[in-house]
C-alpha positions as a Python dict, from the first residue, in 0.01 Angstrom:
ca = {
    (1, 'X'): (0, 0, 0),
    (2, 'X'): (-269, 131, -256),
    (3, 'X'): (-476, 393, -14),
    (4, 'X'): (-207, 518, 208),
    (5, 'X'): (9, 560, -111),
    (6, 'X'): (-277, 795, -260),
    (7, 'X'): (-277, 973, 86),
    (8, 'X'): (53, 1053, 72),
    (9, 'X'): (95, 1136, -313),
    (10, 'X'): (-162, 1410, -240),
    (11, 'X'): (73, 1573, 33),
    (12, 'X'): (367, 1539, -209),
    (13, 'X'): (137, 1719, -531),
    (14, 'X'): (-4, 1982, -269),
    (15, 'X'): (380, 2092, -186),
    (16, 'X'): (489, 2068, -552),
    (17, 'X'): (195, 2268, -692),
    (18, 'X'): (248, 2527, -405),
    (19, 'X'): (639, 2571, -540),
    (20, 'X'): (515, 2577, -863),
    (21, 'X'): (313, 2861, -744),
    (22, 'X'): (569, 3025, -564),
    (23, 'X'): (838, 3012, -864),
    (24, 'X'): (600, 3183, -1082),
    (25, 'X'): (511, 3463, -869),
    (26, 'X'): (132, 3322, -688),
    (27, 'X'): (102, 3332, -334),
    (28, 'X'): (17, 3039, -183),
    (29, 'X'): (-205, 3248, 89),
    (30, 'X'): (-521, 3357, 62),
    (31, 'X'): (-642, 3748, 176),
    (32, 'X'): (-727, 3587, 533),
    (33, 'X'): (-360, 3444, 567),
    (34, 'X'): (-460, 3082, 520),
    (35, 'X'): (-317, 2848, 254),
    (36, 'X'): (-487, 2869, -88),
    (37, 'X'): (-705, 2557, -178),
    (38, 'X'): (-520, 2364, -435),
    (39, 'X'): (-794, 2342, -676),
    (40, 'X'): (-764, 2727, -670),
    (41, 'X'): (-358, 2730, -753),
    (42, 'X'): (-424, 2475, -1007),
    (43, 'X'): (-650, 2689, -1178),
    (44, 'X'): (-475, 3012, -1150),
    (45, 'X'): (-159, 2813, -1287),
    (46, 'X'): (-387, 2691, -1585),
    (47, 'X'): (-505, 3058, -1668),
    (48, 'X'): (-117, 3180, -1633),
    (49, 'X'): (-65, 2896, -1881),
    (50, 'X'): (220, 2727, -1689),
    (51, 'X'): (-10, 2433, -1646),
    (52, 'X'): (-152, 2339, -2010),
    (53, 'X'): (-508, 2191, -2009),
    (54, 'X'): (-380, 1843, -1979),
    (55, 'X'): (-180, 1900, -1692),
    (56, 'X'): (-443, 2102, -1529),
    (57, 'X'): (-674, 1827, -1571),
    (58, 'X'): (-455, 1536, -1441),
    (59, 'X'): (-390, 1732, -1128),
    (60, 'X'): (-774, 1748, -1096),
    (61, 'X'): (-768, 1377, -1110),
    (62, 'X'): (-540, 1260, -890),
    (63, 'X'): (-651, 1534, -640),
    (64, 'X'): (-1000, 1335, -686),
    (65, 'X'): (-811, 946, -600),
    (66, 'X'): (-686, 1167, -311),
    (67, 'X'): (-1001, 1276, -202),
    (68, 'X'): (-1198, 924, -258),
    (69, 'X'): (-902, 787, -36),
    (70, 'X'): (-927, 1035, 269),
    (71, 'X'): (-1289, 956, 263),
    (72, 'X'): (-1234, 588, 251),
    (73, 'X'): (-1407, 523, -101),
    (74, 'X'): (-1122, 297, -157),
    (75, 'X'): (-1298, 85, -444),
    (76, 'X'): (-1324, 456, -646),
    (77, 'X'): (-979, 380, -796),
    (78, 'X'): (-718, 96, -815),
    (79, 'X'): (-348, 43, -768),
    (80, 'X'): (-303, 136, -1141),
    (81, 'X'): (-445, 472, -1108),
    (82, 'X'): (-202, 511, -798),
    (83, 'X'): (130, 429, -932),
    (84, 'X'): (13, 677, -1239),
    (85, 'X'): (-35, 992, -944),
    (86, 'X'): (288, 897, -857),
    (87, 'X'): (437, 900, -1213),
    (88, 'X'): (248, 1231, -1227),
    (89, 'X'): (428, 1385, -898),
    (90, 'X'): (769, 1261, -1043),
    (91, 'X'): (682, 1463, -1386),
    (92, 'X'): (598, 1775, -1207),
    (93, 'X'): (884, 1764, -969),
    (94, 'X'): (1144, 1681, -1289),
    (95, 'X'): (969, 1941, -1538),
    (96, 'X'): (953, 2213, -1271),
    (97, 'X'): (1286, 2111, -1115),
    (98, 'X'): (1215, 2094, -765),
}
């Protein structure tokens, strides 16, 4: 299921970026004690040179796919892109030992 897959992968991407952040000394909570937005953590990891330009952009792309899935804009992405999303998340898990 393309759309449910996109929504589920977003959760895995979010938790993975949080783990990578923690492994690199970043708090996943903001000053108010709420979880930092994944886009913000993604940016910080790029600034720290943990994520290179391409990986940072890929994360942004897959967050966009999730956003479309969560808002019912199912025509904005296709199954192949969701499959690539899966491979991207798997690559993050492998590359960062999570």
